[in-house]
CSV table of C-alpha atoms in Angstrom, one decimal:
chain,number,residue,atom,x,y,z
A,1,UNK,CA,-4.9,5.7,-3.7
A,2,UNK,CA,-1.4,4.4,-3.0
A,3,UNK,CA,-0.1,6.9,-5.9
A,4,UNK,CA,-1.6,10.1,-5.9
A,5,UNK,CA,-0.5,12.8,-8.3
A,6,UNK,CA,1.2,12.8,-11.5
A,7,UNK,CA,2.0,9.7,-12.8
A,8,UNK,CA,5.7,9.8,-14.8
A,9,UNK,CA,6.1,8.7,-17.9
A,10,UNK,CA,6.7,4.5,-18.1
A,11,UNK,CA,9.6,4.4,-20.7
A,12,UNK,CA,11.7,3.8,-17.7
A,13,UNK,CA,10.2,0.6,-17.4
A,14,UNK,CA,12.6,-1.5,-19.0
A,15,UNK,CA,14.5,-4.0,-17.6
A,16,UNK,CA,15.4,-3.9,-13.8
A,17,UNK,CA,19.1,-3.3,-13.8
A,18,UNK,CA,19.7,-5.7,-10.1
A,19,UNK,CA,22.7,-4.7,-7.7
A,20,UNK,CA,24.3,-6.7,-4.9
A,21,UNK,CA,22.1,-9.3,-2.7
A,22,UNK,CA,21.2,-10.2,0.5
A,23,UNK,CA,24.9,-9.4,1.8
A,24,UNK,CA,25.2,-5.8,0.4
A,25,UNK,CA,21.4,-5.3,2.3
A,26,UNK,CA,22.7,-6.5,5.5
A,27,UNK,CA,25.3,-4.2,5.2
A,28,UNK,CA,23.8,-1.3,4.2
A,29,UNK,CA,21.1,-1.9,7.0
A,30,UNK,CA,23.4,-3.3,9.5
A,31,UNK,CA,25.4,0.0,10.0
A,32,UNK,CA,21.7,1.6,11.5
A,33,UNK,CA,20.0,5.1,10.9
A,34,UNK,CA,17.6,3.6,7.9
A,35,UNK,CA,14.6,5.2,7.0
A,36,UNK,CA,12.3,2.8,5.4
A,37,UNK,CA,10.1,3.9,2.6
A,38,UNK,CA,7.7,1.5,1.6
A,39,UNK,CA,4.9,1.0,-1.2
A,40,UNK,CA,2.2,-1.1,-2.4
A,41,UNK,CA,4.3,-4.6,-2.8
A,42,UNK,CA,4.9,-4.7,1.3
A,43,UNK,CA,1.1,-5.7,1.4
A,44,UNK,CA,0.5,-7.9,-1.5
A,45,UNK,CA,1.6,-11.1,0.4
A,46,UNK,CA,-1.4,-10.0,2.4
A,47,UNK,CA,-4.2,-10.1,0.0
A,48,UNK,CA,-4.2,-6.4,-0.8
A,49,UNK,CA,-3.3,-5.6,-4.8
A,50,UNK,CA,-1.2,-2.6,-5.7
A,51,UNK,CA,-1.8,-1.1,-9.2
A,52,UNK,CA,1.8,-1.5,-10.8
A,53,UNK,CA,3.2,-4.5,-9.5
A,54,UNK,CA,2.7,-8.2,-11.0
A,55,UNK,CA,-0.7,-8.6,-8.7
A,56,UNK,CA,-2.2,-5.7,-11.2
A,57,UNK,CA,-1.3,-7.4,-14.6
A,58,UNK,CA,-4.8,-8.5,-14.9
A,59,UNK,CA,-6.3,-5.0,-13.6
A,60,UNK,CA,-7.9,-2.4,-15.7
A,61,UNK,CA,-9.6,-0.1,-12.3
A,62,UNK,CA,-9.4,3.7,-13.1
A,63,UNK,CA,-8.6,5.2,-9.5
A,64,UNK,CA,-11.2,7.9,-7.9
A,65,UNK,CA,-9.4,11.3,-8.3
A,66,UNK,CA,-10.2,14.2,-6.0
A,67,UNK,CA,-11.6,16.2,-8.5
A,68,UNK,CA,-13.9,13.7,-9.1
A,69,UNK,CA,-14.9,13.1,-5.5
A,70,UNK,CA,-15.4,16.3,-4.1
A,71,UNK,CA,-17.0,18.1,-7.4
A,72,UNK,CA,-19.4,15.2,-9.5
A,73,UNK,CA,-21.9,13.8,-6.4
A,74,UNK,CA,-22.5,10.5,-9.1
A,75,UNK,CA,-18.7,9.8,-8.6
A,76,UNK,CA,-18.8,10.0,-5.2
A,77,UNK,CA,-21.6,8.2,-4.3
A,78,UNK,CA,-20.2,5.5,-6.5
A,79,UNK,CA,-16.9,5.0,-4.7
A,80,UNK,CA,-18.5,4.8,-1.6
A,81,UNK,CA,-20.9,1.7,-2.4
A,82,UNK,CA,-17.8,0.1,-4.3
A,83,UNK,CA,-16.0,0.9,-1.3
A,84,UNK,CA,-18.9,-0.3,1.3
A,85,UNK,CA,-18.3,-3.7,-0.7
A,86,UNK,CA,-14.3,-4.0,-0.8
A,87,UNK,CA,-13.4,-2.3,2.8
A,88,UNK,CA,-14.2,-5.5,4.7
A,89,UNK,CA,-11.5,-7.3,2.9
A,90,UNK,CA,-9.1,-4.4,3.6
A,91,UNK,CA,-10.1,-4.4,7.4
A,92,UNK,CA,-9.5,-8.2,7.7
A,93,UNK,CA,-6.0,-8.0,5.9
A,94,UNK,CA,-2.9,-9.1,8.8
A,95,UNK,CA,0.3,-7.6,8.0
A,96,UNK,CA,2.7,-10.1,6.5
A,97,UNK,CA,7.0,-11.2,7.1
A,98,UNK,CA,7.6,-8.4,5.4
A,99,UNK,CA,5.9,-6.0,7.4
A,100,UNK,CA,6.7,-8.0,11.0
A,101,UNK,CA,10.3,-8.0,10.1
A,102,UNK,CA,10.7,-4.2,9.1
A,103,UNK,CA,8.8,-3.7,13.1
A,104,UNK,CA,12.3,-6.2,14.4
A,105,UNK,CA,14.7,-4.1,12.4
A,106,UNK,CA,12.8,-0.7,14.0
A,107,UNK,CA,12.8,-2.4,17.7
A,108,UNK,CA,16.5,-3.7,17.0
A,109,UNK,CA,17.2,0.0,16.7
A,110,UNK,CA,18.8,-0.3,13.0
A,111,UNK,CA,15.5,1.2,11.4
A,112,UNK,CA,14.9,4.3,12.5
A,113,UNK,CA,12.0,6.0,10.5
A,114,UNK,CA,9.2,4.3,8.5
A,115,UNK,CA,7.4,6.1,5.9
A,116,UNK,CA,4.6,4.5,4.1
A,117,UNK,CA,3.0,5.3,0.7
A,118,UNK,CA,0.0,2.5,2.1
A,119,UNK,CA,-3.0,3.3,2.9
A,120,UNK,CA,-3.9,-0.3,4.9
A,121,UNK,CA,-2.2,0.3,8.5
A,122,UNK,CA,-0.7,-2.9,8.5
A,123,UNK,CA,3.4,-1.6,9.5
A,124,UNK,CA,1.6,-0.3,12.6
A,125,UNK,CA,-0.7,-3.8,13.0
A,126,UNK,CA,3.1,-5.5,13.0
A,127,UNK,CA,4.8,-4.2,15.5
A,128,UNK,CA,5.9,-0.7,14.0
A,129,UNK,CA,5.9,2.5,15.9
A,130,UNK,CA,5.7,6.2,14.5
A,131,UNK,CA,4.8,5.2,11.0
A,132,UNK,CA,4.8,8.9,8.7
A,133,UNK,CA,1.3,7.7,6.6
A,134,UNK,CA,2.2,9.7,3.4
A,135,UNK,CA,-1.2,9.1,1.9
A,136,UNK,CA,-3.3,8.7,4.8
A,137,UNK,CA,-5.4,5.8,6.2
A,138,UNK,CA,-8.4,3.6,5.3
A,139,UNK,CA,-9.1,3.1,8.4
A,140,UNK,CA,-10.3,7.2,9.2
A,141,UNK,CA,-13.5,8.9,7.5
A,142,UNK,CA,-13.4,12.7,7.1
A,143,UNK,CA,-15.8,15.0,6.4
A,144,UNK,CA,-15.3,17.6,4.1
A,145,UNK,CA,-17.8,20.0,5.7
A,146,UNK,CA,-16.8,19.7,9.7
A,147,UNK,CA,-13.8,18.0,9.2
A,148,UNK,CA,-14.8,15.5,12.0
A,149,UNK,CA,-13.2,12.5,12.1
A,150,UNK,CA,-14.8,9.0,12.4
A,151,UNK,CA,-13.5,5.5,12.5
A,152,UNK,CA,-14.2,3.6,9.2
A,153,UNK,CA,-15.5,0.6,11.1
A,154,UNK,CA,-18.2,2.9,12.5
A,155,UNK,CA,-18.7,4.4,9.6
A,156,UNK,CA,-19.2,0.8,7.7
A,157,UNK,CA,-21.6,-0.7,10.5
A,158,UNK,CA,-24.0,2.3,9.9
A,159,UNK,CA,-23.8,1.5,6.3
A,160,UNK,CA,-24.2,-2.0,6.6
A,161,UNK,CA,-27.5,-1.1,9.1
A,162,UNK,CA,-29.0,1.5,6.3
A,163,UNK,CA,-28.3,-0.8,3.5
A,164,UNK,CA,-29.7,-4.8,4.1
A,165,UNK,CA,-31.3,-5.1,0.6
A,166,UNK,CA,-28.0,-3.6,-0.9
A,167,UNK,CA,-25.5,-6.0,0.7
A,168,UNK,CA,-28.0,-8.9,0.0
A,169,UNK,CA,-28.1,-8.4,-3.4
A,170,UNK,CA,-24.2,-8.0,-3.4
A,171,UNK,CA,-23.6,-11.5,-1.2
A,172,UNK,CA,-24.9,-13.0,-4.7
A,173,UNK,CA,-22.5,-11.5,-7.0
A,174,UNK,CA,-20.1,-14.5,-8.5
A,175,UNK,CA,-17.1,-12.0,-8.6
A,176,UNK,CA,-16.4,-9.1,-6.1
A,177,UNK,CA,-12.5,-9.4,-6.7
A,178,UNK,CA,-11.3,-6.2,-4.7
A,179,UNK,CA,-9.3,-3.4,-6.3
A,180,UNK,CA,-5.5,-1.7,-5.4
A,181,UNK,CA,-7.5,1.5,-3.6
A,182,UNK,CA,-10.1,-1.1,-1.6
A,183,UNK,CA,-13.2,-0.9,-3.6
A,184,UNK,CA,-14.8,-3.3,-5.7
A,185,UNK,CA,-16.3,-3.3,-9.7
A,186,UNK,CA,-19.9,-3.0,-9.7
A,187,UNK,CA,-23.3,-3.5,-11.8
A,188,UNK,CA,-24.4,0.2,-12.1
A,189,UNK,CA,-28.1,-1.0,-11.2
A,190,UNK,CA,-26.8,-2.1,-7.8
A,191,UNK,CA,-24.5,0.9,-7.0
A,192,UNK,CA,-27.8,3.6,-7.7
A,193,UNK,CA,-29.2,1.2,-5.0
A,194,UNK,CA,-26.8,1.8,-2.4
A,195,UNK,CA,-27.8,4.7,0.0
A,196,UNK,CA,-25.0,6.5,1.6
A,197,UNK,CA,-24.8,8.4,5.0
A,198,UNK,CA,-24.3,11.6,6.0
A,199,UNK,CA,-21.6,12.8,8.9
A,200,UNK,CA,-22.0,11.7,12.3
A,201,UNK,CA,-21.0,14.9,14.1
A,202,UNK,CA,-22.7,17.7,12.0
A,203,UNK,CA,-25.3,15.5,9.7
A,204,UNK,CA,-24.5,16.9,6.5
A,205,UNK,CA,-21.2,16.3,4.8
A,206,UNK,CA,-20.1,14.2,2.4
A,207,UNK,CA,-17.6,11.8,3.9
A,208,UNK,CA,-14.0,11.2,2.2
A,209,UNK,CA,-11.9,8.5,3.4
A,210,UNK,CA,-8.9,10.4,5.2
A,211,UNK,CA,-6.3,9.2,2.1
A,212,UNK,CA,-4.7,11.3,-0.9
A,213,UNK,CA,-6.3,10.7,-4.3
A,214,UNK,CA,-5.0,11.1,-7.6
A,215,UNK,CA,-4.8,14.4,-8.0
A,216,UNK,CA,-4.9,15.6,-4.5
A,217,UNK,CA,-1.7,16.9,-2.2
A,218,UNK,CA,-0.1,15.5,0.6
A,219,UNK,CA,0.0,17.6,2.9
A,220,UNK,CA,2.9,20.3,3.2
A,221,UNK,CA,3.7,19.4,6.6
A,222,UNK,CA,3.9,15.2,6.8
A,223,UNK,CA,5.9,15.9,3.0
A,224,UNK,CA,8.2,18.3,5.3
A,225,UNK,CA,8.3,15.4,8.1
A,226,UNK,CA,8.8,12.8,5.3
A,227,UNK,CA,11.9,15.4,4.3
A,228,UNK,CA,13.6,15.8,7.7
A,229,UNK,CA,13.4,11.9,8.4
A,230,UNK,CA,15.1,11.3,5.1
A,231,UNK,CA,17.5,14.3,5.7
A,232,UNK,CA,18.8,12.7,9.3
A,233,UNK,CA,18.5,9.1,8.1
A,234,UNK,CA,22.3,7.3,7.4
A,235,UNK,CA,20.3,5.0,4.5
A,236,UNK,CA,17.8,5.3,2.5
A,237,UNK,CA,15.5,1.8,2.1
A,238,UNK,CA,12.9,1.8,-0.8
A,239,UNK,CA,10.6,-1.5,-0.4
A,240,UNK,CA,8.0,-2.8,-2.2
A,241,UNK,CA,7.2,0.6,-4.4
A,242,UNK,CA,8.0,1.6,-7.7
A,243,UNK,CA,8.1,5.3,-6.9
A,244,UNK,CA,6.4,5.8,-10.5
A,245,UNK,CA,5.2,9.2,-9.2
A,246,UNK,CA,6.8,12.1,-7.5
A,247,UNK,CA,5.0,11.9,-4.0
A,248,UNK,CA,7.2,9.0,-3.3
A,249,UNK,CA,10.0,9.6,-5.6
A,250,UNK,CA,11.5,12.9,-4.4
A,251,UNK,CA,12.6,11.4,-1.0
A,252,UNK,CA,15.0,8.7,-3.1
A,253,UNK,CA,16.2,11.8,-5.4
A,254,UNK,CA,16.7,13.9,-2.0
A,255,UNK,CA,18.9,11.4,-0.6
A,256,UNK,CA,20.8,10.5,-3.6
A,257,UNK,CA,21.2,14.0,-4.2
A,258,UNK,CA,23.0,14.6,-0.4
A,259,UNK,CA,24.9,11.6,-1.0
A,260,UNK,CA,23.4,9.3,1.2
A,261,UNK,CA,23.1,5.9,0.5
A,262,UNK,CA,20.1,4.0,-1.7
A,263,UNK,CA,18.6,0.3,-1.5
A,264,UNK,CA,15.5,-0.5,-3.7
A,265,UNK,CA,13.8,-3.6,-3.1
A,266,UNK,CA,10.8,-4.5,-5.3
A,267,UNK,CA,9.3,-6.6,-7.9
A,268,UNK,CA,9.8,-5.3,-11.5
A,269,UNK,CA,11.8,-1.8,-12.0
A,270,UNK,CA,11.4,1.1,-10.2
A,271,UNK,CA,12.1,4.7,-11.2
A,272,UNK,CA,14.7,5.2,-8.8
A,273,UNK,CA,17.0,2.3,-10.4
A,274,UNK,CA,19.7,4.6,-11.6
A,275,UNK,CA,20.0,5.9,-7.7
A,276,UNK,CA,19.9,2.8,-6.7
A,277,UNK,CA,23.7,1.4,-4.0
A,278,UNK,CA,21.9,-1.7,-3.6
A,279,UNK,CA,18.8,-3.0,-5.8
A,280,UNK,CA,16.9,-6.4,-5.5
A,281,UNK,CA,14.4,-8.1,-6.8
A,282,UNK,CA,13.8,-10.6,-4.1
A,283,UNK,CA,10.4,-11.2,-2.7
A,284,UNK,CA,9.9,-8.7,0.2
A,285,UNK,CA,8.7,-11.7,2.3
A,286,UNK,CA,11.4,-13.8,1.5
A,287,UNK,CA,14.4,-11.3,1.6
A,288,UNK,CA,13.5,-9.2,4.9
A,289,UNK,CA,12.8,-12.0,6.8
A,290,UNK,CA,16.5,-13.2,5.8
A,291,UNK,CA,18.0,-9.9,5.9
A,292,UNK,CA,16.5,-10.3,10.1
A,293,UNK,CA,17.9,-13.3,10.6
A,294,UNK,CA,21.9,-12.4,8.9
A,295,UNK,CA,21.8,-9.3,10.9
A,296,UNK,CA,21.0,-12.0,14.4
A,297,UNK,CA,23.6,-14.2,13.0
């Protein structure tokens, strides 16, 4: 769920072509007015998988898509007992360094705007304020017929209260390994035994996790907040995300494209390389952790 929308073609994904260090970060950063843009690799360091990155070498998970979803009933009722299974690992996650020291660089005053492609909450659970979630949040439920809102740990007790013989027969599985959007692979046998419930405000329904999936829009106006952030922002700082799709890779080409300064930090190459001032490699919860610290010294 972390990249919804049309994925780009990967012949870009060739060797990542590494600019500056630590140094050209803190200077970049140091001058103030940086909009952080982060992706998947800012939570790996806390247990949660992203789909391109070197934690999902050994993944083969097809994403839910929206069309999926909201037309074929069978989909849906099998993300949400996949999902039943995998949210408590997502709900336990703690933010990580990288995540406490991008909240230090915001309350320092040198960050100025974070925008997250996560769905997992975890900027705001370390310390950062105003966070623009592009894609939307685990944490909310939806429903498609009210459009009530419900908290997803509400939404998961009531499952958990309707479905004893379901989670029993789970707790015996050997290998329940969760996937990038926070769901788990399942037996089919178990997931037609799962029984799923309907909307607490109007009792009908169905219930979508409030997050963009494959396929669906963000919508118009957060991408037109994500926009004006970017447009007022001095720098421009890509972390943890390859930007392989547009919903993430049109704020980079909007700020190379008004000449403001680029930094990309992240694990194996990323699609905005060639607009790139400053690229790294560097783990995130090695390098912003020392980027805190040189900008203290």
């Amino acid at each position: 769920m972390r990249y919804p929308g049309t994925v780009l073609q990967e012949s870009w994904a060739a060797e990542t072509p590494l600019r500056g260090d630590v140094n050209d970060l803190a200077a970049l950063v140091g001058a103030g007015g940086v909009c952080v843009l982060s992706g998947a690799g800012m939570s790996t360091d806390s247990g949660i998988p992203d789909y391109r990155g070197p934690s999902s070498a050994a993944r083969k998970h097809t994403p839910m898509t929206y069309e999926a979803f909201v037309h074929d009933p069978a989909a849906r009722h099998r993300y949400w007992a996949r999902s039943h299974v995998g949210w408590p690992q997502i709900g336990r996650a703690r933010p990580n360094p990288a995540h406490e020291a991008v909240a230090a660089l915001q309350r320092c005053g040198l960050v100025t705007d974070v925008i997250t492609q996560n769905v997992d909450g975890l900027h705001q659970a370390g310390g950062a304020t105003d966070v623009v979630e592009l894609h939307g949040a685990l944490s909310r439920v939806v429903c498609l017929a009210c459009r009530a809102e419900s908290d997803r740990a509400a939404v998961q007790a009531e499952l958990t209260r309707v479905n004893p013989q379901f989670d029993a027969a789970v707790a015996g599985l050997r290998d329940t390994q969760v996937n990038p959007d926070g769901d788990v692979e399942l037996p089919p046998e178990l997931e037609d035994a799962f029984t799923m419930v309907d909307c607490p405000a109007c009792g009908a329904g169905p219930l979508k996790p409030d997050v963009v999936f494959f396929g669906e829009s963000v919508p118009r106006p957060r991408v037109e907040t994500c926009f004006r952030r970017v447009e007022q922002a001095r720098a421009l700082v890509v972390l943890g995300s390859s930007l392989a799709v547009m919903s993430g890779l049109r704020f980079a080409r909007a700020a190379a494209r008004a000449g403001t300064p680029v930094a990309v930090v992240t694990a194996g190459p990323s699609r905005a390389d060639d607009l790139a001032d400053v690229r790294l490699s560097s783990p995130l919860g090695e390098v912003l952790p020392a980027l805190v610290s040189a900008l203290r010294a």
